[in-house]
PDB file of C-alpha atoms in Angstrom:
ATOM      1  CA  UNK A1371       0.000   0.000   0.000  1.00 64.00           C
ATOM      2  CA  UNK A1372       0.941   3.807  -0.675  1.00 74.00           C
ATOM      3  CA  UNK A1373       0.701   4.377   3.098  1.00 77.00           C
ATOM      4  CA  UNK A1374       3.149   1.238   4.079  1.00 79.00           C
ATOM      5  CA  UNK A1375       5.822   2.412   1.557  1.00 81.00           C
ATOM      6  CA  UNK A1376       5.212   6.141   2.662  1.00 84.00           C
ATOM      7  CA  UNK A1377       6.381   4.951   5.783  1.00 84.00           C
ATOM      8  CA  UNK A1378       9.135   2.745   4.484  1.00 79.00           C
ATOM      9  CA  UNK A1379      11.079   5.923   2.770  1.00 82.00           C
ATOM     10  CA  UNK A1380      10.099   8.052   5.538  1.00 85.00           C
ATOM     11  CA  UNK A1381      11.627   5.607   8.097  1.00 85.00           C
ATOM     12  CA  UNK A1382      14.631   4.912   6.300  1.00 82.00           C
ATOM     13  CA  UNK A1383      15.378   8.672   5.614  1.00 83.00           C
ATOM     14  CA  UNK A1384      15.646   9.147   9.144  1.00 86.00           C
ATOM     15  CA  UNK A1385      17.428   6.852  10.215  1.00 82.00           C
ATOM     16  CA  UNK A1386      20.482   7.639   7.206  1.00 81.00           C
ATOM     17  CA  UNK A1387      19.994  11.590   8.900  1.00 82.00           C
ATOM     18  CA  UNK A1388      20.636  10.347  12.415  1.00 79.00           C
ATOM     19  CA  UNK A1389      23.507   7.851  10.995  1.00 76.00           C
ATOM     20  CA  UNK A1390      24.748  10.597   9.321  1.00 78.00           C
ATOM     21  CA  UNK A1391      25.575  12.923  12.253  1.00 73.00           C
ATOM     22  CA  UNK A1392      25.994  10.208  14.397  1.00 73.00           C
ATOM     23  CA  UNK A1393      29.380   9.753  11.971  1.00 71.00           C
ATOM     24  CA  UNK A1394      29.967  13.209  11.350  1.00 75.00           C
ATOM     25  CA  UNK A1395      29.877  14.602  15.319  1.00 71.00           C
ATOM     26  CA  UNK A1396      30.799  10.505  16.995  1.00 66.00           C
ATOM     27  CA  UNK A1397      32.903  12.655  19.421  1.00 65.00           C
ATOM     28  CA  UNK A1398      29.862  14.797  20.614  1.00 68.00           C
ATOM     29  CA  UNK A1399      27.491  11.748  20.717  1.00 66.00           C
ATOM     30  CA  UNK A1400      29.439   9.466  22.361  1.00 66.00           C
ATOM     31  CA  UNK A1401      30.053  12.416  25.100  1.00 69.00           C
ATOM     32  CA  UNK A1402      26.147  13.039  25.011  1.00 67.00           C
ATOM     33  CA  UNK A1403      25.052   9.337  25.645  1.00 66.00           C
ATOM     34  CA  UNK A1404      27.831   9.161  28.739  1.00 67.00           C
ATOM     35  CA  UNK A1405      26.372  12.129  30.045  1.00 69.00           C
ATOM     36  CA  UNK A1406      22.977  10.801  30.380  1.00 67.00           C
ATOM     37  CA  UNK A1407      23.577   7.197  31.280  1.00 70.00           C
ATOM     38  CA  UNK A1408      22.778   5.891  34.897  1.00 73.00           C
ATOM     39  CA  UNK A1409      26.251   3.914  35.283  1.00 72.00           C
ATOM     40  CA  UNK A1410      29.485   5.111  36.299  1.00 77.00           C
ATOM     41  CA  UNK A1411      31.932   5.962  33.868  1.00 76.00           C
ATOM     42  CA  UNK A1412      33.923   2.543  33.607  1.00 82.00           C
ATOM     43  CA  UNK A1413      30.110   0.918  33.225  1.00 77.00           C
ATOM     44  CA  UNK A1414      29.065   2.862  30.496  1.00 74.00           C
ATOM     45  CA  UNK A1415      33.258   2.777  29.220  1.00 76.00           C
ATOM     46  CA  UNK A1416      31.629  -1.160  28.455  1.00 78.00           C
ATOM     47  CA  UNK A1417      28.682  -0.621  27.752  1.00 76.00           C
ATOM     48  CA  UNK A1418      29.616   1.547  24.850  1.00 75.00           C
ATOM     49  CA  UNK A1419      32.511  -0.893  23.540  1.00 78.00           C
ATOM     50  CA  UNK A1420      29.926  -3.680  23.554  1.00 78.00           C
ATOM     51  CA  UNK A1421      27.731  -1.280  21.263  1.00 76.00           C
ATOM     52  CA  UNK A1422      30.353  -0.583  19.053  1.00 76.00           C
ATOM     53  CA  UNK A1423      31.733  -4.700  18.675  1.00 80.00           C
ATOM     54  CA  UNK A1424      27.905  -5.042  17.737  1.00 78.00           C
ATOM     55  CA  UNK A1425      27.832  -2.999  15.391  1.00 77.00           C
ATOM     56  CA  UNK A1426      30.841  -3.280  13.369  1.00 77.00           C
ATOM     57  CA  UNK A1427      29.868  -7.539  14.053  1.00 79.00           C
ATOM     58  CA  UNK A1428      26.586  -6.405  12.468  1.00 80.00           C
ATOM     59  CA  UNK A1429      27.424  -4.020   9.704  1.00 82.00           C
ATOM     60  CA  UNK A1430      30.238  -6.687   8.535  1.00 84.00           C
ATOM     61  CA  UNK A1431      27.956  -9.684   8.852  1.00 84.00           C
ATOM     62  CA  UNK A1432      26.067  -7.590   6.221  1.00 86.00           C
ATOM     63  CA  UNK A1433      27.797  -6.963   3.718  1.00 88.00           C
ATOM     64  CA  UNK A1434      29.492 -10.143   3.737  1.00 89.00           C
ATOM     65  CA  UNK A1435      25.853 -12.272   3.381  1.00 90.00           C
ATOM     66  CA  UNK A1436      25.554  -9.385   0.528  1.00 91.00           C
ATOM     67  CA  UNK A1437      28.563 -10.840  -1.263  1.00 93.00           C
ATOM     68  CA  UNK A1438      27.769 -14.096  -0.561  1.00 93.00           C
ATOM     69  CA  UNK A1439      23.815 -13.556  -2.103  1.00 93.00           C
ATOM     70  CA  UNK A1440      24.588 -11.481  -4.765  1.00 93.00           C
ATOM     71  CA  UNK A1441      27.890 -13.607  -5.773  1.00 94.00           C
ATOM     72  CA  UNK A1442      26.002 -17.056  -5.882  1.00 94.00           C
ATOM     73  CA  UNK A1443      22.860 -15.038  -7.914  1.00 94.00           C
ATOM     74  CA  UNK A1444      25.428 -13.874 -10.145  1.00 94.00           C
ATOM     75  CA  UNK A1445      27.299 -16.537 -10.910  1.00 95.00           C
ATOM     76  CA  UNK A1446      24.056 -18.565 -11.331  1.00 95.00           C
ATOM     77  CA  UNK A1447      22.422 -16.269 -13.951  1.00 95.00           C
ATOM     78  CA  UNK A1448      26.227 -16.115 -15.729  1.00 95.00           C
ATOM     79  CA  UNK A1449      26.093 -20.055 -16.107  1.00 95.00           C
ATOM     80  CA  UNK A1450      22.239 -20.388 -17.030  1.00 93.00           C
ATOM     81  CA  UNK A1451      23.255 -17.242 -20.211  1.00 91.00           C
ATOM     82  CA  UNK A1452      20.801 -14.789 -18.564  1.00 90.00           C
ATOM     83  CA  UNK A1453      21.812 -10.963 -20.374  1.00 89.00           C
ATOM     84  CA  UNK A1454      23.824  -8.965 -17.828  1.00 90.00           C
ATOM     85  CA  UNK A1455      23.977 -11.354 -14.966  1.00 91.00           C
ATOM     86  CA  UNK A1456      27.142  -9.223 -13.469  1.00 92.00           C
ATOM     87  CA  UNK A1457      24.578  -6.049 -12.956  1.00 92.00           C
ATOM     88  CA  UNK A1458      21.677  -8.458 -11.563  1.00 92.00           C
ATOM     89  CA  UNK A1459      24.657  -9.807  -8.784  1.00 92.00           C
ATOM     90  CA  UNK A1460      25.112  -6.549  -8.745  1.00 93.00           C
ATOM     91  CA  UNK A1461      21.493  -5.022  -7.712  1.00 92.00           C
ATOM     92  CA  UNK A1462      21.045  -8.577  -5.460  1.00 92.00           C
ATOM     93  CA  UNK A1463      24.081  -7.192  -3.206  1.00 92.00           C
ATOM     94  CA  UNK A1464      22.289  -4.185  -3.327  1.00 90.00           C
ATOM     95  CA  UNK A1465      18.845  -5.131  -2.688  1.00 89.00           C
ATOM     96  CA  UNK A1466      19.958  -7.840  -0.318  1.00 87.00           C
ATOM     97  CA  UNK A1467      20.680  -4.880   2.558  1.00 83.00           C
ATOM     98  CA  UNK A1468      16.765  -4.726   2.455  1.00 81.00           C
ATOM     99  CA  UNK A1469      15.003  -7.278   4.679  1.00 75.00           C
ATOM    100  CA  UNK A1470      12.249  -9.864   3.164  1.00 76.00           C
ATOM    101  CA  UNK A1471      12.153  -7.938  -0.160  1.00 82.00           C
ATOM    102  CA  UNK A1472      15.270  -6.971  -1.515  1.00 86.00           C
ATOM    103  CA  UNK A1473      16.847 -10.521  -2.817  1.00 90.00           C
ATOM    104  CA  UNK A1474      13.909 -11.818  -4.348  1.00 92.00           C
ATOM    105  CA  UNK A1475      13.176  -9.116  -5.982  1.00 92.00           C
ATOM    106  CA  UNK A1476      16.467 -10.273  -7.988  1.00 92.00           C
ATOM    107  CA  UNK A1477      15.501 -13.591  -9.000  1.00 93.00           C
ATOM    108  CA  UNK A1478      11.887 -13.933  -8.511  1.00 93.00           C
ATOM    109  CA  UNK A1479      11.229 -11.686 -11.754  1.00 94.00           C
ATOM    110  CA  UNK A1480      14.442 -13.806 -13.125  1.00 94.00           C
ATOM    111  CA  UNK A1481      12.415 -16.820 -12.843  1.00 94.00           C
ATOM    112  CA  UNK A1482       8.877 -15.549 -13.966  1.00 95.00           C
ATOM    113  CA  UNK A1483      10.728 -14.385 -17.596  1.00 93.00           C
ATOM    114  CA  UNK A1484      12.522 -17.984 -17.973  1.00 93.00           C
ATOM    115  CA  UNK A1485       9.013 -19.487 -17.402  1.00 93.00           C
ATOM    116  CA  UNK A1486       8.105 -16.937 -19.887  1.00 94.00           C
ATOM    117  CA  UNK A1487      10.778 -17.785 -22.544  1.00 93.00           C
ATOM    118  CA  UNK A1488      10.212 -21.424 -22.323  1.00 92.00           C
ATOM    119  CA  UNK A1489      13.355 -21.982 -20.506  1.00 92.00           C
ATOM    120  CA  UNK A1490      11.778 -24.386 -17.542  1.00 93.00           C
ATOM    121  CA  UNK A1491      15.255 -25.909 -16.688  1.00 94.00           C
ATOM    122  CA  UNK A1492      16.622 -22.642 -16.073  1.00 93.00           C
ATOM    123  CA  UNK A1493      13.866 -21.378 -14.387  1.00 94.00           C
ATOM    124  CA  UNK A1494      13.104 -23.943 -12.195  1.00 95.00           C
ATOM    125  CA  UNK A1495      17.052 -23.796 -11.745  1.00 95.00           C
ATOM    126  CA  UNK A1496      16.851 -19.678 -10.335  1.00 94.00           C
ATOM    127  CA  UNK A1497      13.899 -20.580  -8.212  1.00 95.00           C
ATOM    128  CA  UNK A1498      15.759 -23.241  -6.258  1.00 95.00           C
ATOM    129  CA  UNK A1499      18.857 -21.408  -5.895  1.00 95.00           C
ATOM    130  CA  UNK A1500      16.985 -18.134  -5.097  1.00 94.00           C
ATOM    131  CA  UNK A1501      14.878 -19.691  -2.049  1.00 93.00           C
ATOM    132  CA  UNK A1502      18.541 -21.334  -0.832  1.00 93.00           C
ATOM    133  CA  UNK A1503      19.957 -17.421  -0.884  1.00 92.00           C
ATOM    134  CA  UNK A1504      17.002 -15.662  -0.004  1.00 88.00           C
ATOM    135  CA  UNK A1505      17.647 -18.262   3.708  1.00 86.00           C
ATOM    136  CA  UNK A1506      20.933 -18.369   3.619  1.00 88.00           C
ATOM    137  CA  UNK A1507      21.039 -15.135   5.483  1.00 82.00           C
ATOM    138  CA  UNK A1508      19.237 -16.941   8.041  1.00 80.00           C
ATOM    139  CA  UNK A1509      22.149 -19.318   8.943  1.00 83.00           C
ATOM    140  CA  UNK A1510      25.145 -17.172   8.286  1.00 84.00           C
ATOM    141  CA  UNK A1511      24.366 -14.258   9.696  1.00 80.00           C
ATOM    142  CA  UNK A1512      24.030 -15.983  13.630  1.00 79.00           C
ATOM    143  CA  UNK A1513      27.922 -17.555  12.695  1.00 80.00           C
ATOM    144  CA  UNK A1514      29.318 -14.631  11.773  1.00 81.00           C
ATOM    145  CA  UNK A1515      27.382 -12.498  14.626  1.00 77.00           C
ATOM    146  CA  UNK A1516      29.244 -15.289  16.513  1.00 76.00           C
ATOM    147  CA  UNK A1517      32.662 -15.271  15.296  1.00 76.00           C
ATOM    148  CA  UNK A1518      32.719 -11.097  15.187  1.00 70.00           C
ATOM    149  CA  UNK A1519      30.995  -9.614  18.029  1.00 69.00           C
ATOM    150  CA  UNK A1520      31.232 -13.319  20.361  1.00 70.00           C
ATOM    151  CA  UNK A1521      27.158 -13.545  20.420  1.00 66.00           C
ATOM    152  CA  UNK A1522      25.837 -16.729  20.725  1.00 64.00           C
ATOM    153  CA  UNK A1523      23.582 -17.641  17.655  1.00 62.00           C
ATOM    154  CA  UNK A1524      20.332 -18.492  19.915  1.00 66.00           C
ATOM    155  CA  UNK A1525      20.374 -14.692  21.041  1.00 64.00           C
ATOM    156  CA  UNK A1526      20.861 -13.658  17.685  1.00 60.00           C
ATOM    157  CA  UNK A1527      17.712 -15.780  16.086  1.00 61.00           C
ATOM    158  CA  UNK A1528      15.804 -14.915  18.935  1.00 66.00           C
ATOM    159  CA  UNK A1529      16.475 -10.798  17.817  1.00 63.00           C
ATOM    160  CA  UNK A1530      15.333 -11.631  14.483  1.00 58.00           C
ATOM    161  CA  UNK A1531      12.388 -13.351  15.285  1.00 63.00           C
ATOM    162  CA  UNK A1532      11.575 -10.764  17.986  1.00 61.00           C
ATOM    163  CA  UNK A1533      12.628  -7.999  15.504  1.00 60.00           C
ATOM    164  CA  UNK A1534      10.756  -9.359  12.342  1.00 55.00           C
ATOM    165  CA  UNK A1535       7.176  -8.543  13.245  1.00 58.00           C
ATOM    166  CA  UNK A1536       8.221  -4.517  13.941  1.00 54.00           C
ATOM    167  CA  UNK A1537       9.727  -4.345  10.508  1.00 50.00           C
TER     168      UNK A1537
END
């Protein structure tokens, strides 16, 4: 609906404006969370090093499971002759940084014109290996939050399944 992707764009331009100054003025913000936390100083010292191993665990996690998705959708529509599979690995890297939508909307279309062209094999081909990288996130993503940031993969699956209904 208009009114869920209004809120989609709206959401997501607000949060690049606070990520923006929060990496323009880190300095400042780090100084302006301390201020108002209720620990003492070597608390919130560990707090905010836990934050930050979280984040970089999370923002690398990411973009490797975008390599990963967009590599194996590349190299799939490269050996089943599909035009410009480079710039459809390409946009799945992309698109894979959105949740639920942004893979799919590689290879599901991929798959609808192969049924199209009469090319079943290959079709049927994309569809299987799309549904194995649109869920591959699910299992790499826990490992590498694990081998990064040290958080044990039950926590992690437990954030996503917490976090999946608010998106």
């Amino acid at each position: 609906s208009v009114q869920g992707i209004t809120k989609l764009v709206v959401s997501i331009f607000i949060a690049y404006f606070m990520l923006y100054y929060l990496f323009v003025n880190k300095g400042n913000t780090l100084k302006g969370f301390s201020s108002l936390m209720p620990f003492n100083k070597k608390n919130t010292k560990v707090l905010q090093d836990e934050f930050t191993m979280m984040t970089h665990s999370t923002i690398i996690s990411a973009g490797v499971i975008a390599l990963i998705q967009g590599s194996i959708l590349g190299f799939t529509f490269y050996f089943l002759g599909v035009s410009n599979a480079l710039l459809w690995g390409l946009m799945a890297v992309l698109l894979s940084f959105i949740p639920f939508v942004g893979v799919p909307s590689v290879w599901i279309p991929a798959t609808l014109i192969q049924f199209g062209l009469g090319h079943t094999s290959s079709a049927i081909t994309i569809l299987v290996v799309g549904l194995i990288v649109s869920n591959i996130d699910n299992i790499l993503r826990p490992l590498l939050q694990q081998k990064f940031a040290k958080v044990h993969p039950l926590l992690s699956m437990l954030g996503v399944l917490v976090g999946v209904p608010f998106f």
